[in-house]
Every structure is written in C-alpha cells, then in structure tokens.
Coordinates of C-alpha atoms in Angstrom, one line a residue:
Chain T
E1 CA 0.1 0.0 0.0
V2 CA 1.3 3.4 -1.0
V3 CA 1.0 5.8 2.1
L4 CA 0.7 9.5 1.6
T5 CA 1.9 12.2 4.0
Q6 CA 1.0 15.7 3.9
S7 CA 2.6 18.7 5.2
P8 CA 2.1 20.9 7.0
G9 CA -0.8 19.6 9.0
T10 CA -2.0 23.3 9.3
L11 CA -1.1 26.3 7.3
S12 CA -2.1 29.7 8.5
L13 CA -2.0 32.4 5.8
S14 CA -3.6 35.6 4.8
P15 CA -5.8 36.3 1.8
G16 CA -3.6 37.4 -1.1
E17 CA -0.8 35.1 0.0
R18 CA 0.6 32.1 -1.7
A19 CA 0.1 28.7 -0.2
T20 CA 2.3 25.7 -1.0
L21 CA 1.0 22.3 0.2
S22 CA 3.1 19.2 0.1
C23 CA 2.2 15.6 -0.5
R24 CA 4.9 12.9 -0.1
A25 CA 4.4 9.1 -1.1
S26 CA 6.1 6.2 0.6
Q27 CA 6.9 4.9 -3.0
S28 CA 6.8 6.2 -6.5
V29 CA 3.4 7.2 -7.8
R30 CA 2.6 7.3 -11.5
S31 CA 2.1 11.0 -12.3
S32 CA -1.2 10.3 -14.0
Y33 CA -2.6 9.0 -10.9
L34 CA -2.0 11.6 -8.4
A35 CA -4.8 14.0 -7.4
W36 CA -5.7 16.8 -5.1
Y37 CA -9.2 17.7 -3.6
Q38 CA -10.7 20.5 -1.5
Q39 CA -13.1 20.0 1.2
K40 CA -15.2 22.7 3.1
P41 CA -17.0 21.9 6.4
G42 CA -20.2 19.8 5.8
Q43 CA -19.3 19.2 2.2
A44 CA -18.0 16.5 0.2
P45 CA -14.5 16.7 -1.3
R46 CA -14.3 18.4 -4.6
L47 CA -11.9 17.3 -7.3
L48 CA -9.3 20.2 -8.0
I49 CA -6.3 18.5 -9.7
Y50 CA -5.9 15.2 -11.5
G51 CA -2.8 13.8 -13.2
T52 CA -0.4 15.8 -10.9
S53 CA -1.1 19.2 -12.7
N54 CA -4.4 19.2 -14.7
R55 CA -7.1 21.4 -13.4
A56 CA -10.5 19.9 -13.2
T57 CA -13.5 21.6 -14.7
G58 CA -14.3 25.0 -13.1
I59 CA -11.1 25.2 -11.2
P60 CA -9.4 28.6 -11.4
D61 CA -6.0 28.9 -12.6
R62 CA -4.9 30.2 -9.2
F63 CA -4.6 26.4 -8.4
S64 CA -1.7 24.5 -9.8
G65 CA -0.1 21.2 -9.2
S66 CA 3.5 19.8 -9.7
G67 CA 5.8 17.1 -8.8
S68 CA 6.8 13.6 -9.6
E69 CA 7.6 10.1 -8.3
T70 CA 7.2 10.6 -4.5
D71 CA 7.0 14.4 -4.1
F72 CA 4.1 16.4 -5.1
T73 CA 2.9 20.0 -4.5
L74 CA -0.3 22.0 -4.7
T75 CA 0.2 25.7 -5.0
I76 CA -2.4 28.4 -4.6
S77 CA -1.0 31.5 -6.0
R78 CA -3.3 34.2 -4.4
L79 CA -5.5 32.9 -1.6
E80 CA -9.2 34.0 -1.7
P81 CA -11.3 33.7 1.3
G82 CA -13.1 30.7 -0.2
D83 CA -9.8 28.9 -0.4
F84 CA -9.5 28.3 3.2
A85 CA -10.4 24.6 3.6
L86 CA -9.1 21.1 4.0
Y87 CA -6.9 19.8 1.2
F88 CA -6.3 16.1 0.5
C89 CA -3.9 14.3 -2.0
Q90 CA -4.8 10.9 -3.4
Q91 CA -3.1 8.4 -5.4
Y92 CA -4.0 5.2 -7.5
G93 CA -1.8 2.3 -7.9
A94 CA -2.3 -1.7 -8.0
S95 CA -6.0 -1.1 -8.3
Q96 CA -6.2 0.7 -4.9
F97 CA -6.7 4.2 -3.9
T98 CA -5.2 5.9 -0.8
F99 CA -5.6 9.5 0.5
G100 CA -3.3 11.6 2.5
P101 CA -4.4 12.9 5.9
G102 CA -5.0 16.4 4.7
T103 CA -3.6 19.8 5.2
K104 CA -5.9 22.4 7.0
L105 CA -5.6 25.8 5.3
E106 CA -6.8 28.4 7.7
I107 CA -7.0 32.2 7.9
K108 CA -4.1 33.9 9.8
Chain N
Q1 CA -22.9 16.9 -14.6
V2 CA -23.7 13.7 -12.5
Q3 CA -25.8 13.8 -9.3
L4 CA -25.4 11.1 -6.7
Q5 CA -27.4 10.6 -3.5
E6 CA -26.8 8.2 -0.8
S7 CA -29.6 6.5 1.3
G8 CA -30.0 4.1 4.1
P9 CA -30.1 3.8 7.7
G10 CA -28.3 6.3 9.9
L11 CA -28.0 4.0 12.9
V12 CA -26.6 0.4 13.0
K13 CA -26.1 -1.8 15.9
P14 CA -22.6 -3.1 16.8
S15 CA -22.1 -6.5 14.9
G16 CA -24.8 -5.6 12.5
T17 CA -24.8 -4.9 9.0
L18 CA -24.5 -1.5 7.2
S19 CA -26.3 -1.2 4.1
L20 CA -26.3 2.0 1.8
T21 CA -27.6 2.6 -1.7
C22 CA -26.3 5.3 -4.2
S23 CA -28.6 6.6 -6.7
V24 CA -27.1 8.0 -9.9
S25 CA -28.7 10.5 -12.3
R26 CA -27.4 8.9 -15.3
E27 CA -26.6 5.3 -16.5
L28 CA -23.8 3.5 -14.8
T29 CA -22.1 2.5 -18.0
A30 CA -18.6 3.5 -19.0
Y31 CA -17.4 4.3 -15.5
D32 CA -16.8 2.8 -12.2
W33 CA -18.5 3.7 -9.0
G34 CA -17.1 3.8 -5.5
W35 CA -17.6 4.3 -1.9
I36 CA -15.3 6.4 0.3
R37 CA -15.7 7.1 4.1
Q38 CA -14.6 9.9 6.4
S39 CA -14.7 9.2 10.2
P40 CA -15.5 12.2 12.3
G41 CA -12.5 14.5 12.4
M42 CA -10.4 12.1 10.3
G43 CA -9.4 11.8 6.8
L44 CA -10.8 9.9 3.8
E45 CA -10.6 6.2 3.3
W46 CA -11.4 4.4 0.0
I47 CA -13.7 1.4 0.8
G48 CA -14.0 0.0 -2.8
H49 CA -15.5 0.4 -6.3
V50 CA -17.5 -1.4 -8.9
S51 CA -17.8 -1.4 -12.6
F52 CA -21.0 -1.2 -14.4
S53 CA -20.3 -4.9 -15.5
G54 CA -19.9 -5.8 -11.9
D55 CA -16.2 -6.2 -11.4
T56 CA -15.0 -5.1 -8.0
K57 CA -11.9 -3.8 -6.1
Y58 CA -11.7 -3.5 -2.5
N59 CA -9.5 -1.9 0.3
P60 CA -7.6 -4.8 1.5
S61 CA -8.3 -3.8 5.2
L62 CA -12.0 -3.9 4.6
R63 CA -12.3 -6.7 2.0
N64 CA -13.5 -9.4 4.3
R65 CA -16.3 -7.4 5.4
V66 CA -17.6 -5.5 2.3
I67 CA -19.5 -6.2 -0.8
I68 CA -20.3 -3.4 -3.4
S69 CA -22.7 -4.2 -6.2
A70 CA -24.3 -2.3 -9.0
D71 CA -27.9 -2.4 -10.4
T72 CA -27.7 -0.9 -13.9
S73 CA -31.4 -1.2 -14.3
K74 CA -32.1 1.2 -11.5
N75 CA -28.9 3.4 -11.8
Q76 CA -27.9 2.5 -8.4
F77 CA -25.0 0.9 -6.6
S78 CA -24.7 -0.4 -3.2
L79 CA -22.5 -1.0 -0.2
R80 CA -23.0 -3.7 2.5
M81 CA -20.6 -4.1 5.2
I82 CA -21.1 -6.8 7.9
S83 CA -19.9 -7.2 11.5
V84 CA -19.6 -3.4 12.1
T85 CA -18.1 -1.8 15.2
T86 CA -17.9 1.7 16.6
A87 CA -15.0 2.1 14.5
D88 CA -17.1 2.0 11.3
T89 CA -19.0 5.1 12.4
A90 CA -18.4 7.7 9.6
V91 CA -19.8 9.7 6.9
Y92 CA -20.1 7.4 3.8
Y93 CA -19.8 8.9 0.4
C94 CA -20.6 7.5 -2.9
A95 CA -18.7 9.0 -6.0
R96 CA -18.0 8.3 -9.6
V97 CA -14.7 6.8 -10.3
R98 CA -12.7 7.8 -13.3
I99 CA -9.7 5.8 -14.2
N100 CA -7.8 6.8 -17.4
V101 CA -4.1 7.1 -18.1
I102 CA -4.9 10.5 -19.9
R103 CA -7.5 11.8 -17.5
G104 CA -6.2 10.4 -14.2
A105 CA -7.6 8.0 -11.5
V106 CA -10.0 10.1 -9.3
F107 CA -13.5 10.5 -7.7
D108 CA -14.8 13.1 -10.1
F109 CA -18.6 13.6 -8.6
W110 CA -19.7 12.8 -5.2
G111 CA -22.7 12.5 -3.3
Q112 CA -23.5 14.7 -0.3
G113 CA -22.5 12.0 2.1
A114 CA -24.5 10.0 4.7
L115 CA -23.7 9.7 8.4
V116 CA -23.8 6.2 9.7
T117 CA -23.5 5.8 13.4
V118 CA -22.6 2.4 15.0
S119 CA -24.2 2.4 18.4
S120 CA -26.4 0.2 20.6

C-alpha cells in the first residue's frame, strides 16, 4: 500500500498570500494517478487537480499542481477567502486508492 | 454533470450490517462507481468500487467485510458491510470513479454523504 504524508498539517496564511502544500508518497506514484481535493466543512470533497498538474473543470488557474515520483505540490497563487479549507492528496496504484491525511488551510 | 445521492439507515447496531444505496442521475455504463468514508475529524478512506459490469476492487483492510454491487436497471449501486463496530461510524460518500491514463484516476463527482453511526 502506498502511504501518503501531507505537510504541513495546518497552514495559516492571509488572503492574497501564496500557499504551498506538500504530499509525499512512500513509494513512486505514476504522475497520471496523483490528484488533489478541496473539502469545506459539511461538504463532500471536490476534485481540484488530476494527473499531478491538470485542473478539473471549473477550477481557477490560481490552483496549480506539480511534482513527480514521491514528491508532489499543490500551489494556490493568491489566496481568496473561499480557499480556506481542507486539502487532500490521493493516489491510485495496484488497483487501490489511498488518500493523504490532509492539510488544513486556515486564515491567519 | 452527474448527481449522486446516498440513502440508508443512519444508525446500525454493533455486529450488525451497514447497507447503503447510491442513486445516480445517469446510466452506470462506462464508469466505475465507488464508496469512500470519513470518520469524524479524520481523513478519507477508500472502501472499494464497482464497474458497471460488476467487477469489484476493495480496500484490503475491509475486503473481508464489504460487498459493493451495481444495479444498472435502476442506476444504483450499493454498499454492504457486515460485522460493524463503533470504528465504522463515519460519513459514507458515494462517488463516480474515473480511471484513465490520460485523465487520471479520481473521484470526480460525489454524493453529499450519509452519516452512519454504529451504536447500541
């Protein structure tokens, strides 16, 4: 099983700032199969990024993803009030999905 | 756009069986359909998924207790989990699964989630 670790656990920033969220895998992940989700309280997760760097439909270009093998990054270039939420990375391999524990992005 | 809606009992007794159904707004063909759960204050856990033809994949940690099935005539798929404990208390989400080398392996549409509490 591929274990995903996310850091930091909590990130405190102000609107307008840049957020950098990290996702590290216990073994190499195919870049096609690394995704990011955003979850707000009381809501289901929403797909943000698929295939490491491709934005899902309707996701603004402030959100970008990068990385390869075991190290992946989600960057939010200019934080807006609605971006403060929980973010999860997810991988698929050997017909199994695993999620990271999440990074909470909170207003400073 | 695809809409998904979970339904089923919100309370299950310990050692009992958890049963949930997901109703989908379109035909099940061409995609897989999955279940994910989230314990209170915890992260996300993939339970398993089923293809429209009935092929299944399960989380190894839950494989012995879970069955996921699809009913294409009703545009529904279901989760059945036996021998539940309080550790199975969670919000259960159904979602469409897209697995494609070009478009990734993701859950691209989700239901709103159903809280299931295991308690006597």
